[in-house]
């Protein structure tokens, strides 16, 4: 009877630890998602500011509607998009490595 009681206690504790681990993993995933969203909004605002600055510079130089200014502004927009995509990929890689580390660690 003692062995059964010990077994039940052990199983109860292990299920509780599993539930706590799952809850912390869910909280971590939610935190990562929130951080990614905030980071994307920050970068979007920074990129928009840089694009407006370039447009203002072209307007001040009298090249607002020239082909060269349109190419330059398009290139800047493409660069910002590429940079943001690379950062998203890098963040996903870091999160995946962190998840893997947490799965392996006792």
PDB file of N, CA and C in Angstrom:
ATOM      1  N   UNK A   1       0.809  -1.186   0.000  1.00  0.00           N
ATOM      2  CA  UNK A   1       0.000   0.000   0.000  1.00  0.00           C
ATOM      3  C   UNK A   1       0.862   1.262   0.000  1.00  0.00           C
ATOM      4  N   UNK A   2       1.969   1.217   0.741  1.00  0.00           N
ATOM      5  CA  UNK A   2       2.869   2.357   0.776  1.00  0.00           C
ATOM      6  C   UNK A   2       3.442   2.624  -0.607  1.00  0.00           C
ATOM      7  N   UNK A   3       3.787   1.556  -1.331  1.00  0.00           N
ATOM      8  CA  UNK A   3       4.373   1.704  -2.661  1.00  0.00           C
ATOM      9  C   UNK A   3       3.378   2.371  -3.618  1.00  0.00           C
ATOM     10  N   UNK A   4       2.128   2.037  -3.501  1.00  0.00           N
ATOM     11  CA  UNK A   4       1.104   2.642  -4.361  1.00  0.00           C
ATOM     12  C   UNK A   4       0.957   4.125  -4.027  1.00  0.00           C
ATOM     13  N   UNK A   5       0.974   4.448  -2.747  1.00  0.00           N
ATOM     14  CA  UNK A   5       0.855   5.846  -2.327  1.00  0.00           C
ATOM     15  C   UNK A   5       2.043   6.657  -2.834  1.00  0.00           C
ATOM     16  N   UNK A   6       3.236   6.084  -2.745  1.00  0.00           N
ATOM     17  CA  UNK A   6       4.442   6.761  -3.231  1.00  0.00           C
ATOM     18  C   UNK A   6       4.364   6.948  -4.741  1.00  0.00           C
ATOM     19  N   UNK A   7       3.911   5.928  -5.441  1.00  0.00           N
ATOM     20  CA  UNK A   7       3.770   6.008  -6.893  1.00  0.00           C
ATOM     21  C   UNK A   7       2.776   7.089  -7.298  1.00  0.00           C
ATOM     22  N   UNK A   8       1.652   7.158  -6.608  1.00  0.00           N
ATOM     23  CA  UNK A   8       0.633   8.174  -6.902  1.00  0.00           C
ATOM     24  C   UNK A   8       1.191   9.575  -6.649  1.00  0.00           C
ATOM     25  N   UNK A   9       1.906   9.753  -5.538  1.00  0.00           N
ATOM     26  CA  UNK A   9       2.507  11.055  -5.219  1.00  0.00           C
ATOM     27  C   UNK A   9       3.530  11.457  -6.277  1.00  0.00           C
ATOM     28  N   UNK A  10       4.343  10.512  -6.687  1.00  0.00           N
ATOM     29  CA  UNK A  10       5.362  10.780  -7.696  1.00  0.00           C
ATOM     30  C   UNK A  10       4.725  11.180  -9.022  1.00  0.00           C
ATOM     31  N   UNK A  11       3.699  10.454  -9.420  1.00  0.00           N
ATOM     32  CA  UNK A  11       3.012  10.791 -10.671  1.00  0.00           C
ATOM     33  C   UNK A  11       2.339  12.154 -10.592  1.00  0.00           C
ATOM     34  N   UNK A  12       1.746  12.457  -9.474  1.00  0.00           N
ATOM     35  CA  UNK A  12       1.085  13.753  -9.293  1.00  0.00           C
ATOM     36  C   UNK A  12       2.091  14.891  -9.406  1.00  0.00           C
ATOM     37  N   UNK A  13       3.244  14.732  -8.762  1.00  0.00           N
ATOM     38  CA  UNK A  13       4.282  15.762  -8.828  1.00  0.00           C
ATOM     39  C   UNK A  13       4.826  15.923 -10.247  1.00  0.00           C
ATOM     40  N   UNK A  14       5.019  14.821 -10.943  1.00  0.00           N
ATOM     41  CA  UNK A  14       5.569  14.915 -12.295  1.00  0.00           C
ATOM     42  C   UNK A  14       4.568  15.570 -13.249  1.00  0.00           C
ATOM     43  N   UNK A  15       3.272  15.299 -13.089  1.00  0.00           N
ATOM     44  CA  UNK A  15       2.272  15.960 -13.932  1.00  0.00           C
ATOM     45  C   UNK A  15       2.225  17.454 -13.636  1.00  0.00           C
ATOM     46  N   UNK A  16       2.378  17.814 -12.369  1.00  0.00           N
ATOM     47  CA  UNK A  16       2.398  19.232 -11.995  1.00  0.00           C
ATOM     48  C   UNK A  16       3.592  19.945 -12.595  1.00  0.00           C
ATOM     49  N   UNK A  17       4.754  19.301 -12.581  1.00  0.00           N
ATOM     50  CA  UNK A  17       5.951  19.892 -13.168  1.00  0.00           C
ATOM     51  C   UNK A  17       5.791  20.040 -14.673  1.00  0.00           C
ATOM     52  N   UNK A  18       5.178  19.051 -15.309  1.00  0.00           N
ATOM     53  CA  UNK A  18       4.946  19.125 -16.756  1.00  0.00           C
ATOM     54  C   UNK A  18       4.010  20.280 -17.086  1.00  0.00           C
ATOM     55  N   UNK A  19       2.959  20.447 -16.298  1.00  0.00           N
ATOM     56  CA  UNK A  19       1.998  21.528 -16.537  1.00  0.00           C
ATOM     57  C   UNK A  19       2.667  22.889 -16.360  1.00  0.00           C
ATOM     58  N   UNK A  20       3.524  23.013 -15.342  1.00  0.00           N
ATOM     59  CA  UNK A  20       4.233  24.274 -15.118  1.00  0.00           C
ATOM     60  C   UNK A  20       5.191  24.568 -16.267  1.00  0.00           C
ATOM     61  N   UNK A  21       5.869  23.549 -16.762  1.00  0.00           N
ATOM     62  CA  UNK A  21       6.788  23.718 -17.877  1.00  0.00           C
ATOM     63  C   UNK A  21       6.030  24.147 -19.124  1.00  0.00           C
ATOM     64  N   UNK A  22       4.906  23.522 -19.385  1.00  0.00           N
ATOM     65  CA  UNK A  22       4.097  23.865 -20.561  1.00  0.00           C
ATOM     66  C   UNK A  22       3.596  25.298 -20.459  1.00  0.00           C
ATOM     67  N   UNK A  23       3.169  25.707 -19.262  1.00  0.00           N
ATOM     68  CA  UNK A  23       2.677  27.074 -19.070  1.00  0.00           C
ATOM     69  C   UNK A  23       3.788  28.085 -19.316  1.00  0.00           C
ATOM     70  N   UNK A  24       5.004  27.801 -18.831  1.00  0.00           N
ATOM     71  CA  UNK A  24       6.113  28.741 -19.043  1.00  0.00           C
ATOM     72  C   UNK A  24       6.515  28.788 -20.513  1.00  0.00           C
ATOM     73  N   UNK A  25       6.440  27.670 -21.218  1.00  0.00           N
ATOM     74  CA  UNK A  25       6.752  27.664 -22.647  1.00  0.00           C
ATOM     75  C   UNK A  25       5.725  28.480 -23.424  1.00  0.00           C
ATOM     76  N   UNK A  26       4.451  28.366 -23.041  1.00  0.00           N
ATOM     77  CA  UNK A  26       3.406  29.156 -23.689  1.00  0.00           C
ATOM     78  C   UNK A  26       3.610  30.643 -23.432  1.00  0.00           C
ATOM     79  N   UNK A  27       3.969  30.989 -22.198  1.00  0.00           N
ATOM     80  CA  UNK A  27       4.214  32.395 -21.857  1.00  0.00           C
ATOM     81  C   UNK A  27       5.412  32.929 -22.639  1.00  0.00           C
ATOM     82  N   UNK A  28       6.443  32.116 -22.785  1.00  0.00           N
ATOM     83  CA  UNK A  28       7.625  32.514 -23.537  1.00  0.00           C
ATOM     84  C   UNK A  28       7.287  32.729 -25.011  1.00  0.00           C
ATOM     85  N   UNK A  29       6.481  31.840 -25.570  1.00  0.00           N
ATOM     86  CA  UNK A  29       6.075  31.990 -26.974  1.00  0.00           C
ATOM     87  C   UNK A  29       5.260  33.264 -27.167  1.00  0.00           C
ATOM     88  N   UNK A  30       4.381  33.566 -26.226  1.00  0.00           N
ATOM     89  CA  UNK A  30       3.588  34.792 -26.305  1.00  0.00           C
ATOM     90  C   UNK A  30       4.482  36.023 -26.198  1.00  0.00           C
ATOM     91  N   UNK A  31       5.464  35.966 -25.316  1.00  0.00           N
ATOM     92  CA  UNK A  31       6.401  37.086 -25.166  1.00  0.00           C
ATOM     93  C   UNK A  31       7.211  37.297 -26.441  1.00  0.00           C
ATOM     94  N   UNK A  32       7.653  36.201 -27.062  1.00  0.00           N
ATOM     95  CA  UNK A  32       8.405  36.323 -28.320  1.00  0.00           C
ATOM     96  C   UNK A  32       7.537  36.958 -29.402  1.00  0.00           C
ATOM     97  N   UNK A  33       6.289  36.527 -29.473  1.00  0.00           N
ATOM     98  CA  UNK A  33       5.383  37.070 -30.499  1.00  0.00           C
ATOM     99  C   UNK A  33       5.173  38.564 -30.280  1.00  0.00           C
ATOM    100  N   UNK A  34       4.981  38.960 -29.027  1.00  0.00           N
ATOM    101  CA  UNK A  34       4.807  40.384 -28.716  1.00  0.00           C
ATOM    102  C   UNK A  34       6.044  41.195 -29.037  1.00  0.00           C
ATOM    103  N   UNK A  35       7.213  40.647 -28.731  1.00  0.00           N
ATOM    104  CA  UNK A  35       8.470  41.336 -29.025  1.00  0.00           C
ATOM    105  C   UNK A  35       8.668  41.467 -30.528  1.00  0.00           C
ATOM    106  N   UNK A  36       8.336  40.415 -31.271  1.00  0.00           N
ATOM    107  CA  UNK A  36       8.472  40.467 -32.728  1.00  0.00           C
ATOM    108  C   UNK A  36       7.560  41.528 -33.316  1.00  0.00           C
ATOM    109  N   UNK A  37       6.329  41.616 -32.815  1.00  0.00           N
ATOM    110  CA  UNK A  37       5.380  42.612 -33.311  1.00  0.00           C
ATOM    111  C   UNK A  37       5.878  44.023 -33.015  1.00  0.00           C
ATOM    112  N   UNK A  38       6.362  44.249 -31.809  1.00  0.00           N
ATOM    113  CA  UNK A  38       6.879  45.564 -31.437  1.00  0.00           C
ATOM    114  C   UNK A  38       8.093  45.933 -32.286  1.00  0.00           C
ATOM    115  N   UNK A  39       8.951  44.959 -32.519  1.00  0.00           N
ATOM    116  CA  UNK A  39      10.145  45.197 -33.323  1.00  0.00           C
ATOM    117  C   UNK A  39       9.768  45.545 -34.763  1.00  0.00           C
ATOM    118  N   UNK A  40       8.777  44.837 -35.309  1.00  0.00           N
ATOM    119  CA  UNK A  40       8.324  45.122 -36.665  1.00  0.00           C
ATOM    120  C   UNK A  40       7.746  46.529 -36.770  1.00  0.00           C
ATOM    121  N   UNK A  41       6.953  46.932 -35.770  1.00  0.00           N
ATOM    122  CA  UNK A  41       6.377  48.280 -35.777  1.00  0.00           C
ATOM    123  C   UNK A  41       7.462  49.346 -35.684  1.00  0.00           C
ATOM    124  N   UNK A  42       8.468  49.109 -34.861  1.00  0.00           N
ATOM    125  CA  UNK A  42       9.575  50.048 -34.726  1.00  0.00           C
ATOM    126  C   UNK A  42      10.314  50.186 -36.048  1.00  0.00           C
ATOM    127  N   UNK A  43      10.639  49.059 -36.674  1.00  0.00           N
ATOM    128  CA  UNK A  43      11.361  49.103 -37.943  1.00  0.00           C
ATOM    129  C   UNK A  43      10.526  49.763 -39.036  1.00  0.00           C
ATOM    130  N   UNK A  44       9.224  49.511 -39.048  1.00  0.00           N
ATOM    131  CA  UNK A  44       8.353  50.135 -40.046  1.00  0.00           C
ATOM    132  C   UNK A  44       8.368  51.656 -39.881  1.00  0.00           C
ATOM    133  N   UNK A  45       8.326  52.130 -38.637  1.00  0.00           N
ATOM    134  CA  UNK A  45       8.363  53.572 -38.388  1.00  0.00           C
ATOM    135  C   UNK A  45       9.716  54.159 -38.793  1.00  0.00           C
ATOM    136  N   UNK A  46      10.800  53.448 -38.474  1.00  0.00           N
ATOM    137  CA  UNK A  46      12.130  53.916 -38.852  1.00  0.00           C
ATOM    138  C   UNK A  46      12.275  53.966 -40.373  1.00  0.00           C
ATOM    139  N   UNK A  47      11.792  52.928 -41.040  1.00  0.00           N
ATOM    140  CA  UNK A  47      11.900  52.877 -42.495  1.00  0.00           C
ATOM    141  C   UNK A  47      11.085  53.985 -43.149  1.00  0.00           C
ATOM    142  N   UNK A  48       9.891  54.222 -42.626  1.00  0.00           N
ATOM    143  CA  UNK A  48       9.045  55.274 -43.179  1.00  0.00           C
ATOM    144  C   UNK A  48       9.722  56.624 -43.009  1.00  0.00           C
ATOM    145  N   UNK A  49      10.334  56.856 -41.847  1.00  0.00           N
ATOM    146  CA  UNK A  49      11.059  58.106 -41.607  1.00  0.00           C
ATOM    147  C   UNK A  49      12.216  58.278 -42.575  1.00  0.00           C
ATOM    148  N   UNK A  50      12.960  57.207 -42.827  1.00  0.00           N
ATOM    149  CA  UNK A  50      14.087  57.277 -43.754  1.00  0.00           C
ATOM    150  C   UNK A  50      13.600  57.547 -45.181  1.00  0.00           C
ATOM    151  N   UNK A  51      12.485  56.934 -45.550  1.00  0.00           N
ATOM    152  CA  UNK A  51      11.939  57.152 -46.893  1.00  0.00           C
ATOM    153  C   UNK A  51      11.440  58.588 -47.048  1.00  0.00           C
ATOM    154  N   UNK A  52      10.796  59.126 -46.029  1.00  0.00           N
ATOM    155  CA  UNK A  52      10.324  60.506 -46.085  1.00  0.00           C
ATOM    156  C   UNK A  52      11.497  61.483 -46.151  1.00  0.00           C
ATOM    157  N   UNK A  53      12.560  61.169 -45.416  1.00  0.00           N
ATOM    158  CA  UNK A  53      13.748  62.025 -45.433  1.00  0.00           C
ATOM    159  C   UNK A  53      14.360  62.052 -46.838  1.00  0.00           C
ATOM    160  N   UNK A  54      14.438  60.882 -47.489  1.00  0.00           N
ATOM    161  CA  UNK A  54      14.991  60.814 -48.832  1.00  0.00           C
ATOM    162  C   UNK A  54      14.116  61.576 -49.826  1.00  0.00           C
ATOM    163  N   UNK A  55      12.785  61.432 -49.685  1.00  0.00           N
ATOM    164  CA  UNK A  55      11.866  62.171 -50.564  1.00  0.00           C
ATOM    165  C   UNK A  55      12.032  63.679 -50.370  1.00  0.00           C
ATOM    166  N   UNK A  56      12.168  64.113 -49.115  1.00  0.00           N
ATOM    167  CA  UNK A  56      12.361  65.540 -48.831  1.00  0.00           C
ATOM    168  C   UNK A  56      13.677  66.035 -49.413  1.00  0.00           C
ATOM    169  N   UNK A  57      14.698  65.211 -49.322  1.00  0.00           N
ATOM    170  CA  UNK A  57      16.000  65.581 -49.887  1.00  0.00           C
ATOM    171  C   UNK A  57      15.889  65.736 -51.403  1.00  0.00           C
ATOM    172  N   UNK A  58      15.206  64.810 -52.051  1.00  0.00           N
ATOM    173  CA  UNK A  58      15.040  64.897 -53.502  1.00  0.00           C
ATOM    174  C   UNK A  58      14.209  66.126 -53.879  1.00  0.00           C
ATOM    175  N   UNK A  59      13.195  66.427 -53.078  1.00  0.00           N
ATOM    176  CA  UNK A  59      12.366  67.609 -53.345  1.00  0.00           C
ATOM    177  C   UNK A  59      13.192  68.884 -53.196  1.00  0.00           C
ATOM    178  N   UNK A  60      14.050  68.921 -52.168  1.00  0.00           N
ATOM    179  CA  UNK A  60      14.889  70.093 -51.944  1.00  0.00           C
ATOM    180  C   UNK A  60      15.894  70.283 -53.075  1.00  0.00           C
ATOM    181  N   UNK A  61      16.325  69.183 -53.667  1.00  0.00           N
ATOM    182  CA  UNK A  61      17.282  69.252 -54.778  1.00  0.00           C
ATOM    183  C   UNK A  61      16.586  69.470 -56.117  1.00  0.00           C
ATOM    184  N   UNK A  62      15.259  69.495 -56.109  1.00  0.00           N
ATOM    185  CA  UNK A  62      14.507  69.689 -57.336  1.00  0.00           C
ATOM    186  C   UNK A  62      14.395  68.441 -58.192  1.00  0.00           C
ATOM    187  N   UNK A  63      14.609  67.272 -57.593  1.00  0.00           N
ATOM    188  CA  UNK A  63      14.563  66.007 -58.339  1.00  0.00           C
ATOM    189  C   UNK A  63      13.393  65.130 -57.890  1.00  0.00           C
ATOM    190  N   UNK A  64      12.329  65.734 -57.382  1.00  0.00           N
ATOM    191  CA  UNK A  64      11.246  64.976 -56.760  1.00  0.00           C
ATOM    192  C   UNK A  64      10.622  63.941 -57.686  1.00  0.00           C
ATOM    193  N   UNK A  65      10.428  64.262 -58.939  1.00  0.00           N
ATOM    194  CA  UNK A  65       9.750  63.336 -59.849  1.00  0.00           C
ATOM    195  C   UNK A  65      10.675  62.774 -60.918  1.00  0.00           C
ATOM    196  N   UNK A  66      11.961  62.892 -60.719  1.00  0.00           N
ATOM    197  CA  UNK A  66      12.888  62.382 -61.728  1.00  0.00           C
ATOM    198  C   UNK A  66      12.995  60.860 -61.643  1.00  0.00           C
ATOM    199  N   UNK A  67      13.430  60.274 -62.714  1.00  0.00           N
ATOM    200  CA  UNK A  67      13.593  58.822 -62.760  1.00  0.00           C
ATOM    201  C   UNK A  67      14.624  58.360 -61.735  1.00  0.00           C
ATOM    202  N   UNK A  68      15.704  59.109 -61.620  1.00  0.00           N
ATOM    203  CA  UNK A  68      16.750  58.755 -60.664  1.00  0.00           C
ATOM    204  C   UNK A  68      16.261  58.735 -59.234  1.00  0.00           C
ATOM    205  N   UNK A  69      15.433  59.721 -58.868  1.00  0.00           N
ATOM    206  CA  UNK A  69      14.921  59.752 -57.496  1.00  0.00           C
ATOM    207  C   UNK A  69      13.947  58.600 -57.243  1.00  0.00           C
ATOM    208  N   UNK A  70      13.131  58.282 -58.242  1.00  0.00           N
ATOM    209  CA  UNK A  70      12.202  57.161 -58.089  1.00  0.00           C
ATOM    210  C   UNK A  70      12.957  55.844 -57.943  1.00  0.00           C
ATOM    211  N   UNK A  71      14.022  55.679 -58.705  1.00  0.00           N
ATOM    212  CA  UNK A  71      14.840  54.463 -58.596  1.00  0.00           C
ATOM    213  C   UNK A  71      15.497  54.403 -57.223  1.00  0.00           C
ATOM    214  N   UNK A  72      16.023  55.528 -56.781  1.00  0.00           N
ATOM    215  CA  UNK A  72      16.688  55.584 -55.479  1.00  0.00           C
ATOM    216  C   UNK A  72      15.714  55.257 -54.347  1.00  0.00           C
ATOM    217  N   UNK A  73      14.521  55.837 -54.408  1.00  0.00           N
ATOM    218  CA  UNK A  73      13.517  55.584 -53.373  1.00  0.00           C
ATOM    219  C   UNK A  73      13.037  54.136 -53.416  1.00  0.00           C
ATOM    220  N   UNK A  74      12.885  53.587 -54.604  1.00  0.00           N
ATOM    221  CA  UNK A  74      12.494  52.184 -54.735  1.00  0.00           C
ATOM    222  C   UNK A  74      13.566  51.245 -54.211  1.00  0.00           C
ATOM    223  N   UNK A  75      14.820  51.600 -54.481  1.00  0.00           N
ATOM    224  CA  UNK A  75      15.933  50.782 -53.975  1.00  0.00           C
ATOM    225  C   UNK A  75      15.979  50.801 -52.462  1.00  0.00           C
ATOM    226  N   UNK A  76      15.746  51.983 -51.887  1.00  0.00           N
ATOM    227  CA  UNK A  76      15.751  52.090 -50.426  1.00  0.00           C
ATOM    228  C   UNK A  76      14.619  51.259 -49.829  1.00  0.00           C
ATOM    229  N   UNK A  77      13.456  51.322 -50.448  1.00  0.00           N
ATOM    230  CA  UNK A  77      12.311  50.555 -49.954  1.00  0.00           C
ATOM    231  C   UNK A  77      12.597  49.052 -50.041  1.00  0.00           C
ATOM    232  N   UNK A  78      13.198  48.620 -51.144  1.00  0.00           N
ATOM    233  CA  UNK A  78      13.547  47.205 -51.302  1.00  0.00           C
ATOM    234  C   UNK A  78      14.586  46.781 -50.263  1.00  0.00           C
ATOM    235  N   UNK A  79      15.558  47.656 -50.011  1.00  0.00           N
ATOM    236  CA  UNK A  79      16.589  47.350 -49.017  1.00  0.00           C
ATOM    237  C   UNK A  79      15.975  47.181 -47.633  1.00  0.00           C
ATOM    238  N   UNK A  80      15.080  48.087 -47.266  1.00  0.00           N
ATOM    239  CA  UNK A  80      14.432  47.979 -45.951  1.00  0.00           C
ATOM    240  C   UNK A  80      13.630  46.682 -45.848  1.00  0.00           C
ATOM    241  N   UNK A  81      12.958  46.329 -46.908  1.00  0.00           N
ATOM    242  CA  UNK A  81      12.169  45.087 -46.912  1.00  0.00           C
ATOM    243  C   UNK A  81      13.075  43.866 -46.777  1.00  0.00           C
ATOM    244  N   UNK A  82      14.185  43.867 -47.507  1.00  0.00           N
ATOM    245  CA  UNK A  82      15.137  42.753 -47.444  1.00  0.00           C
ATOM    246  C   UNK A  82      15.747  42.642 -46.049  1.00  0.00           C
ATOM    247  N   UNK A  83      16.129  43.789 -45.492  1.00  0.00           N
ATOM    248  CA  UNK A  83      16.734  43.811 -44.160  1.00  0.00           C
ATOM    249  C   UNK A  83      15.756  43.306 -43.107  1.00  0.00           C
ATOM    250  N   UNK A  84      14.495  43.722 -43.213  1.00  0.00           N
ATOM    251  CA  UNK A  84      13.495  43.277 -42.245  1.00  0.00           C
ATOM    252  C   UNK A  84      13.236  41.775 -42.386  1.00  0.00           C
ATOM    253  N   UNK A  85      13.211  41.272 -43.609  1.00  0.00           N
ATOM    254  CA  UNK A  85      13.029  39.837 -43.819  1.00  0.00           C
ATOM    255  C   UNK A  85      14.180  39.031 -43.240  1.00  0.00           C
ATOM    256  N   UNK A  86      15.401  39.530 -43.409  1.00  0.00           N
ATOM    257  CA  UNK A  86      16.565  38.845 -42.852  1.00  0.00           C
ATOM    258  C   UNK A  86      16.521  38.835 -41.330  1.00  0.00           C
ATOM    259  N   UNK A  87      16.098  39.951 -40.746  1.00  0.00           N
ATOM    260  CA  UNK A  87      15.988  40.011 -39.282  1.00  0.00           C
ATOM    261  C   UNK A  87      14.922  39.047 -38.764  1.00  0.00           C
ATOM    262  N   UNK A  88      13.798  38.962 -39.477  1.00  0.00           N
ATOM    263  CA  UNK A  88      12.752  38.013 -39.075  1.00  0.00           C
ATOM    264  C   UNK A  88      13.287  36.583 -39.114  1.00  0.00           C
ATOM    265  N   UNK A  89      14.013  36.258 -40.180  1.00  0.00           N
ATOM    266  CA  UNK A  89      14.596  34.920 -40.293  1.00  0.00           C
ATOM    267  C   UNK A  89      15.584  34.638 -39.177  1.00  0.00           C
ATOM    268  N   UNK A  90      16.412  35.616 -38.869  1.00  0.00           N
ATOM    269  CA  UNK A  90      17.402  35.452 -37.799  1.00  0.00           C
ATOM    270  C   UNK A  90      16.709  35.285 -36.452  1.00  0.00           C
ATOM    271  N   UNK A  91      15.656  36.070 -36.204  1.00  0.00           N
ATOM    272  CA  UNK A  91      14.918  35.942 -34.944  1.00  0.00           C
ATOM    273  C   UNK A  91      14.278  34.561 -34.818  1.00  0.00           C
ATOM    274  N   UNK A  92      13.717  34.059 -35.904  1.00  0.00           N
ATOM    275  CA  UNK A  92      13.110  32.718 -35.889  1.00  0.00           C
ATOM    276  C   UNK A  92      14.180  31.664 -35.609  1.00  0.00           C
ATOM    277  N   UNK A  93      15.363  31.842 -36.190  1.00  0.00           N
ATOM    278  CA  UNK A  93      16.455  30.893 -35.950  1.00  0.00           C
ATOM    279  C   UNK A  93      16.869  30.914 -34.483  1.00  0.00           C
ATOM    280  N   UNK A  94      16.993  32.118 -33.911  1.00  0.00           N
ATOM    281  CA  UNK A  94      17.367  32.230 -32.498  1.00  0.00           C
ATOM    282  C   UNK A  94      16.309  31.605 -31.600  1.00  0.00           C
ATOM    283  N   UNK A  95      15.026  31.870 -31.902  1.00  0.00           N
ATOM    284  CA  UNK A  95      13.955  31.292 -31.094  1.00  0.00           C
ATOM    285  C   UNK A  95      13.935  29.772 -31.212  1.00  0.00           C
ATOM    286  N   UNK A  96      14.171  29.266 -32.410  1.00  0.00           N
ATOM    287  CA  UNK A  96      14.218  27.816 -32.601  1.00  0.00           C
ATOM    288  C   UNK A  96      15.362  27.190 -31.830  1.00  0.00           C
ATOM    289  N   UNK A  97      16.520  27.843 -31.846  1.00  0.00           N
ATOM    290  CA  UNK A  97      17.672  27.342 -31.094  1.00  0.00           C
ATOM    291  C   UNK A  97      17.394  27.377 -29.600  1.00  0.00           C
ATOM    292  N   UNK A  98      16.723  28.445 -29.154  1.00  0.00           N
ATOM    293  CA  UNK A  98      16.393  28.558 -27.733  1.00  0.00           C
ATOM    294  C   UNK A  98      15.397  27.468 -27.324  1.00  0.00           C
ATOM    295  N   UNK A  99      14.407  27.233 -28.182  1.00  0.00           N
ATOM    296  CA  UNK A  99      13.423  26.173 -27.897  1.00  0.00           C
ATOM    297  C   UNK A  99      14.103  24.814 -27.843  1.00  0.00           C
ATOM    298  N   UNK A 100      15.004  24.579 -28.782  1.00  0.00           N
ATOM    299  CA  UNK A 100      15.725  23.301 -28.809  1.00  0.00           C
ATOM    300  C   UNK A 100      16.569  23.142 -27.558  1.00  0.00           C
ATOM    301  N   UNK A 101      17.243  24.219 -27.147  1.00  0.00           N
ATOM    302  CA  UNK A 101      18.065  24.186 -25.935  1.00  0.00           C
ATOM    303  C   UNK A 101      17.198  23.879 -24.721  1.00  0.00           C
ATOM    304  N   UNK A 102      16.011  24.501 -24.666  1.00  0.00           N
ATOM    305  CA  UNK A 102      15.120  24.265 -23.529  1.00  0.00           C
ATOM    306  C   UNK A 102      14.565  22.852 -23.534  1.00  0.00           C
ATOM    307  N   UNK A 103      14.340  22.281 -24.730  1.00  0.00           N
ATOM    308  CA  UNK A 103      13.853  20.905 -24.809  1.00  0.00           C
ATOM    309  C   UNK A 103      14.913  19.907 -24.371  1.00  0.00           C
ATOM    310  N   UNK A 104      16.162  20.212 -24.659  1.00  0.00           N
ATOM    311  CA  UNK A 104      17.252  19.279 -24.341  1.00  0.00           C
ATOM    312  C   UNK A 104      17.648  19.397 -22.872  1.00  0.00           C
ATOM    313  N   UNK A 105      17.645  20.629 -22.350  1.00  0.00           N
ATOM    314  CA  UNK A 105      18.062  20.843 -20.960  1.00  0.00           C
ATOM    315  C   UNK A 105      17.075  20.187 -20.008  1.00  0.00           C
ATOM    316  N   UNK A 106      17.612  19.605 -18.921  1.00  0.00           N
ATOM    317  CA  UNK A 106      16.711  18.957 -17.947  1.00  0.00           C
ATOM    318  C   UNK A 106      15.942  19.968 -17.133  1.00  0.00           C
TER     319      UNK A 106
END
